CSV table of C-alpha atoms and ligand atoms in Angstrom, one decimal:
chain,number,residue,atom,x,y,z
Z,70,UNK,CA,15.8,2.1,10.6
Z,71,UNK,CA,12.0,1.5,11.8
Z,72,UNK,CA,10.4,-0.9,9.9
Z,73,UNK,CA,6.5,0.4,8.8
Z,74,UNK,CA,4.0,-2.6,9.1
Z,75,UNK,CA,0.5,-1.9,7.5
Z,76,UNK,CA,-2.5,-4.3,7.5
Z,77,UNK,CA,-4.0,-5.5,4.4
Z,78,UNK,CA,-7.9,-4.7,5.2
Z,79,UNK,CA,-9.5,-6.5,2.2
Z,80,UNK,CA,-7.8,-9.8,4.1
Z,81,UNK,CA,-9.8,-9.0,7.4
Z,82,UNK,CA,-12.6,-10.5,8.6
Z,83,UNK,CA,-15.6,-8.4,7.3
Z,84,UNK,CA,-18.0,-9.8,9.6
Z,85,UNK,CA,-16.7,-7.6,12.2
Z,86,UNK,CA,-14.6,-4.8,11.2
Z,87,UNK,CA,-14.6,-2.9,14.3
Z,88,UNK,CA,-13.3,-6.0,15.8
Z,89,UNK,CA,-10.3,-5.9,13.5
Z,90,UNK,CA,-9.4,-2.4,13.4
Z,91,UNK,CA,-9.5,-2.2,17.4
Z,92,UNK,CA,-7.3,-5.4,17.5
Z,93,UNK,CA,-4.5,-4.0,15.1
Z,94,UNK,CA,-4.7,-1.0,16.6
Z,95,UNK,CA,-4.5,-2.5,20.0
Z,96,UNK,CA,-1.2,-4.8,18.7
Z,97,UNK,CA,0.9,-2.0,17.3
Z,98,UNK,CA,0.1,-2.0,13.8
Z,99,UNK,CA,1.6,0.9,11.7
Z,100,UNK,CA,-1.1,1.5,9.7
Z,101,UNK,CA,-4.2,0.1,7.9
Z,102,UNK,CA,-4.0,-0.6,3.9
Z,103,UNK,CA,-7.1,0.1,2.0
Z,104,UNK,CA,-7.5,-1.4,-1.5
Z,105,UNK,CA,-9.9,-0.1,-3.3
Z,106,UNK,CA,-11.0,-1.6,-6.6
Z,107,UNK,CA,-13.3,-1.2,-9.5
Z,108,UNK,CA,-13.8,-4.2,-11.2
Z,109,UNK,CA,-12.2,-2.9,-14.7
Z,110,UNK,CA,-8.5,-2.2,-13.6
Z,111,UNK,CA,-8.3,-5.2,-11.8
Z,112,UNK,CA,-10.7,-8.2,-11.9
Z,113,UNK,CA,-11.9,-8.1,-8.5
Z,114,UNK,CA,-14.1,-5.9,-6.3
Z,115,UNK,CA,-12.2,-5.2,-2.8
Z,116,UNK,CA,-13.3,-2.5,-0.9
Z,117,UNK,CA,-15.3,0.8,-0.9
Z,118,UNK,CA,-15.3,4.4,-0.3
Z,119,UNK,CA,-17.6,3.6,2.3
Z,120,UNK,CA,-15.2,0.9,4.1
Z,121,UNK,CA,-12.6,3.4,4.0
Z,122,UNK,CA,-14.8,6.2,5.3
Z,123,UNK,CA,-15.5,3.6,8.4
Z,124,UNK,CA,-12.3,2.3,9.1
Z,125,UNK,CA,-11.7,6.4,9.4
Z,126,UNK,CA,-13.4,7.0,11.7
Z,127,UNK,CA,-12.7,4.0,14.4
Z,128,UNK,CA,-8.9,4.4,14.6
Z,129,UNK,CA,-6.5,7.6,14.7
Z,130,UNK,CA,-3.4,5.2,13.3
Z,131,UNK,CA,-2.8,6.5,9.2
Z,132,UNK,CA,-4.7,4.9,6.6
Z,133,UNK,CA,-2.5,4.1,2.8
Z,134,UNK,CA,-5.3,4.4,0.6
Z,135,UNK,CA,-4.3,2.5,-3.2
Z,136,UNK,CA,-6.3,2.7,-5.9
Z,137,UNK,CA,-6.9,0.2,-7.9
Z,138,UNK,CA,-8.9,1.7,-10.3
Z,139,UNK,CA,-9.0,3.5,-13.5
Z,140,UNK,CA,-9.1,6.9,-13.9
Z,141,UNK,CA,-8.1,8.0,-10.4
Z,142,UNK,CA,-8.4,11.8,-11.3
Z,143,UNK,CA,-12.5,10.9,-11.9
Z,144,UNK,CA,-13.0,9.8,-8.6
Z,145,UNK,CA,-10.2,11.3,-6.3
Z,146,UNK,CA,-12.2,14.0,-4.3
Z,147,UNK,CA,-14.5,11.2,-2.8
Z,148,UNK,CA,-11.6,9.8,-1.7
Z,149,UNK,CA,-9.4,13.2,-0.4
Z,150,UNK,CA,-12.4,14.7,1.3
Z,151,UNK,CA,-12.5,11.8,4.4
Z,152,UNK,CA,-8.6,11.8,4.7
Z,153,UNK,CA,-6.8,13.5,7.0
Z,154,UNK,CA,-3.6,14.6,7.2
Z,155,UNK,CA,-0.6,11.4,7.5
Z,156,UNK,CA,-3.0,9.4,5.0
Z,157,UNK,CA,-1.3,8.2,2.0
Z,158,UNK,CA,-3.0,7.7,-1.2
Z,159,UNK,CA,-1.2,5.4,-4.1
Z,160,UNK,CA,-2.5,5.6,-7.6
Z,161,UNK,CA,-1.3,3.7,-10.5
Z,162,UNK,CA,0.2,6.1,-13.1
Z,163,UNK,CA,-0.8,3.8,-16.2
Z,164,UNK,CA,-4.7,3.9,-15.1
Z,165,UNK,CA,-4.6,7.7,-15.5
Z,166,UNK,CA,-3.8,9.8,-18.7
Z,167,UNK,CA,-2.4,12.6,-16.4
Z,168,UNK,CA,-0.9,10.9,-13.3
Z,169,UNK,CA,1.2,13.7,-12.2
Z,170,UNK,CA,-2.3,16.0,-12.5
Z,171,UNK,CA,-3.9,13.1,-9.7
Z,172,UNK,CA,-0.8,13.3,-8.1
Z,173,UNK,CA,-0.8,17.0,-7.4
Z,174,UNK,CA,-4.3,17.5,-6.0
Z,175,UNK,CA,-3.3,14.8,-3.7
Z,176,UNK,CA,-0.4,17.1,-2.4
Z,177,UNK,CA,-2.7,19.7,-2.9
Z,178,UNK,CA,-5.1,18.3,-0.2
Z,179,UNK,CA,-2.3,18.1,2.2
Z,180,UNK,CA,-2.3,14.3,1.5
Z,181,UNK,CA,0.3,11.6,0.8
Z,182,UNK,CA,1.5,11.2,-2.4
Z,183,UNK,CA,2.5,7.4,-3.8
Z,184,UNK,CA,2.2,5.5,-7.0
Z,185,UNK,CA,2.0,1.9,-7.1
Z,186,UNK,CA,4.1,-0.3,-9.7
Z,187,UNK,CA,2.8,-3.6,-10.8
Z,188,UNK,CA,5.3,-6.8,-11.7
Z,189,UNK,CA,5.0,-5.6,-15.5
Z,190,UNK,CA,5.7,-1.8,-15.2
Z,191,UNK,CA,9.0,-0.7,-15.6
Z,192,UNK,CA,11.0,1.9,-13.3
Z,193,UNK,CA,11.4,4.0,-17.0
Z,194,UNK,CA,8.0,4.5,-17.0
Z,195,UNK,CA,7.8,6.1,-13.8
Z,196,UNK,CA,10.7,7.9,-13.6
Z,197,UNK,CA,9.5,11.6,-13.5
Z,198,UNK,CA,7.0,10.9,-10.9
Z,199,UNK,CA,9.3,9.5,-8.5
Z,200,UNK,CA,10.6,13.0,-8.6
Z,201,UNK,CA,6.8,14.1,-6.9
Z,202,UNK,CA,6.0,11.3,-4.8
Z,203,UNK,CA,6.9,10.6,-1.2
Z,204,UNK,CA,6.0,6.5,-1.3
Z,205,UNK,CA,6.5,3.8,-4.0
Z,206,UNK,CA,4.6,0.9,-3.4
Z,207,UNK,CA,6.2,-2.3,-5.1
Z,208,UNK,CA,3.8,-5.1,-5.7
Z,209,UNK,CA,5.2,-7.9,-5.8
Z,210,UNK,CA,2.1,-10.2,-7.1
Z,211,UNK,CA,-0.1,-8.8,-10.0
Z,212,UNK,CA,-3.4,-6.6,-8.1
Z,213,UNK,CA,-6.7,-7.6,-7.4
Z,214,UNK,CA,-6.3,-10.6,-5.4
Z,215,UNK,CA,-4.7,-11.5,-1.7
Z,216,UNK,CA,-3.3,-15.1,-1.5
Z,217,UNK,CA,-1.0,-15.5,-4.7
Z,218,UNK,CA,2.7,-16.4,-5.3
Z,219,UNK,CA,5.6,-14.2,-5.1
Z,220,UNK,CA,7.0,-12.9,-8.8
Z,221,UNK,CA,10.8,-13.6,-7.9
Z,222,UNK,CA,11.5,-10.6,-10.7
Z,223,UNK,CA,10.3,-7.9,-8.7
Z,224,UNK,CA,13.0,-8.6,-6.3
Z,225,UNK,CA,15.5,-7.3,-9.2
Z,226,UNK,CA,13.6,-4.1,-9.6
Z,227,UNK,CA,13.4,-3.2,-5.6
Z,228,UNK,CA,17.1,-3.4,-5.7
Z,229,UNK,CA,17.3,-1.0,-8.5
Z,230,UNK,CA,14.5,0.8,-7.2
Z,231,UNK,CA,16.5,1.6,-3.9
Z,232,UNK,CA,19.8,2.6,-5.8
Z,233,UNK,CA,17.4,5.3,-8.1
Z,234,UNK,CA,16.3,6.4,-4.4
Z,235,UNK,CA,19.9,7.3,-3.0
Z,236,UNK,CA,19.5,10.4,-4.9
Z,237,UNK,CA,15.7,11.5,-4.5
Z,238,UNK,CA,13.6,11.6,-1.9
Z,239,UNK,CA,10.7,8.5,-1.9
Z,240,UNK,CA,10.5,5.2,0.3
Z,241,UNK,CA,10.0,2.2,-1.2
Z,242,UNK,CA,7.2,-0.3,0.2
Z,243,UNK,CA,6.7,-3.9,-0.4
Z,244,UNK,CA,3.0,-4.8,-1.7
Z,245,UNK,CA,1.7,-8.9,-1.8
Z,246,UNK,CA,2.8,-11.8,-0.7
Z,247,UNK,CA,5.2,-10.8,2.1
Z,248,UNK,CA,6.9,-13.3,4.2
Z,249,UNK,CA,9.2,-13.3,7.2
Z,250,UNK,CA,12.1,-13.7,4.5
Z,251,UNK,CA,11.0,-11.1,2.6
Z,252,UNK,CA,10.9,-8.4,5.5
Z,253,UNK,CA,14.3,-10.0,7.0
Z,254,UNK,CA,15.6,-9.7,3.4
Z,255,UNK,CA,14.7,-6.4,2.5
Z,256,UNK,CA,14.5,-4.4,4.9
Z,257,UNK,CA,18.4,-4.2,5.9
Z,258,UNK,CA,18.2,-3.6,2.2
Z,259,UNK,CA,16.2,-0.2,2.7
Z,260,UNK,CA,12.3,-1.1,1.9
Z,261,UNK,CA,10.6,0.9,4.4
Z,262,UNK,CA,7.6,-0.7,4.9
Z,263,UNK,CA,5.3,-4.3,4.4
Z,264,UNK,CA,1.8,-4.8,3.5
Z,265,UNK,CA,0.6,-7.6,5.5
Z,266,UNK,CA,-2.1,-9.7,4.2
Z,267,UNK,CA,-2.7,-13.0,4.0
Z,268,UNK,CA,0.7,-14.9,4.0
Z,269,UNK,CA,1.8,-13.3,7.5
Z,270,UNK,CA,-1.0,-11.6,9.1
Z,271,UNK,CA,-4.7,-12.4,8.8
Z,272,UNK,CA,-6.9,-15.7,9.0
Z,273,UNK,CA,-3.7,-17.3,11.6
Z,274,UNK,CA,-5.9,-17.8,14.3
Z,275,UNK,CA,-3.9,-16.8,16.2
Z,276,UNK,CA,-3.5,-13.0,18.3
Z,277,UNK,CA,-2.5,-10.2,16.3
Z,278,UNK,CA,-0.1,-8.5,18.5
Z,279,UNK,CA,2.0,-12.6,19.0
Z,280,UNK,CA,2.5,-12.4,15.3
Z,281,UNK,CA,3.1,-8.5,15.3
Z,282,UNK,CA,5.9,-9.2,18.0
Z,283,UNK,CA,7.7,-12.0,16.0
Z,284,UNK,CA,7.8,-9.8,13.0
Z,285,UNK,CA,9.0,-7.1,14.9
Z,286,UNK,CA,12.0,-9.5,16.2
Z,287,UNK,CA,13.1,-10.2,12.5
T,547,5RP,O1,-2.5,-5.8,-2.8
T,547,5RP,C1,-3.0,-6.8,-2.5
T,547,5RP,C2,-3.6,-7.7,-3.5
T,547,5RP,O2,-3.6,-7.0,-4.8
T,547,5RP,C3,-3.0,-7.2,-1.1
T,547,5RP,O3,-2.8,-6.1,-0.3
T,547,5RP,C4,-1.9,-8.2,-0.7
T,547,5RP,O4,-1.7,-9.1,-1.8
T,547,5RP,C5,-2.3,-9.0,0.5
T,547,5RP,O5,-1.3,-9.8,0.9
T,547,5RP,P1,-1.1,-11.3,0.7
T,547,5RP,O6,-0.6,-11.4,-0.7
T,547,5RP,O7,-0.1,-11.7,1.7
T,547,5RP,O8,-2.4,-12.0,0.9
């Protein structure tokens, strides 16, 4: 089974972007990972509609767009009118009194559909909408911030994640935190795909597409 590896673009160096995207590109990344954040949903400020609108535009690769924010349904035409089709967009179903409304304009746009699950939500929660969706993205460190420690619990709720999955018809991604023993664990165990951020990817100093290969050889 092909493992997915996306880039976590609020880790890469903003001083030049193009720079960044090219090199990924260049080195065989999957595809880039775009958090975009509020401020109120999570305590940080990430990235922009405008960020996302650039990085776009300078590669052809598939963009996973999560938002972090509350209210997706407010704001989610901004977002669906500069995708194009193979861009995913993850929302998180407690920041929106209707997920399954948000969810359906993003099939509805020809987009995507995923819902992200923090350390603290529960699988029950979610259960209907894994009935709609084509992703779930796991995180595996509470949002906002790159850098933190892995929450050994979520490991638990992958597993059970990837039993619920034998009988529908989602992936399961792996968001924060994400080591080579994470990947060389879970993967055999079905995850589909990594979010690369700090811990394996970015600020190495070393090449993209060395570190790209070693991961690829797990
Ligand atoms: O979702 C995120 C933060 O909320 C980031 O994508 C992720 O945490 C980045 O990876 P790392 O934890 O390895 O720096």
């Amino acid at each position: 089974m092909y493992t997915e590896l996306t880039a976590s673009m609020m880790c890469a160096n903003f001083g030049n972007l193009e720079k960044e995207v090219r090199e990924l590109d260049a080195a065989g990344i999957d595809s880039f990972h775009i958090d975009i954040m509020d401020g109120r949903y999570v305590p940080n400020f990430a990235m922009s509609l405008n960020d996302m609108r650039y990085i776009r535009s300078a590669t052809d690769k598939p963009l996973d767009v999560h938002l972090m924010i509350e209210h997706p349904n407010t704001h989610i035409n901004l977002f669906l009118n500069s995708l194009k089709e193979g861009d995913t967009v993850y929302i998180h179903p407690e920041a929106e009194y209707h997920p399954s409304t948000t969810l359906q304009k993003i099939i509805n746009a020809g987009l995507i559909p995923g819902i992200a699950i923090n350390p603290g939500t529960s699988i029950e929660t979610v259960m209907e909408m894994l009935q709609i969706v084509d992703k779930v993205l796991v995180m595996s460190v509470n949002p906002g911030n790159a850098g933190q420690m892995y929450l050994p619990y979520v490991g638990k709720k992958i597993e059970r994640l990837l039993k619920i999955r034998e009988e529908m018809n989602f992936e399961v991604y792996w968001d924060g935190a994400c080591g080579a023993d994470k990947i060389s664990t879970f993967a055999p165990m079905g995850v589909k795909g990594f979010v690369l951020g700090t811990t394996l990817l970015f600020g190495k100093g070393r090449p993209y597409a060395d570190i790209l290969k070693e991961i690829r050889r797990l």
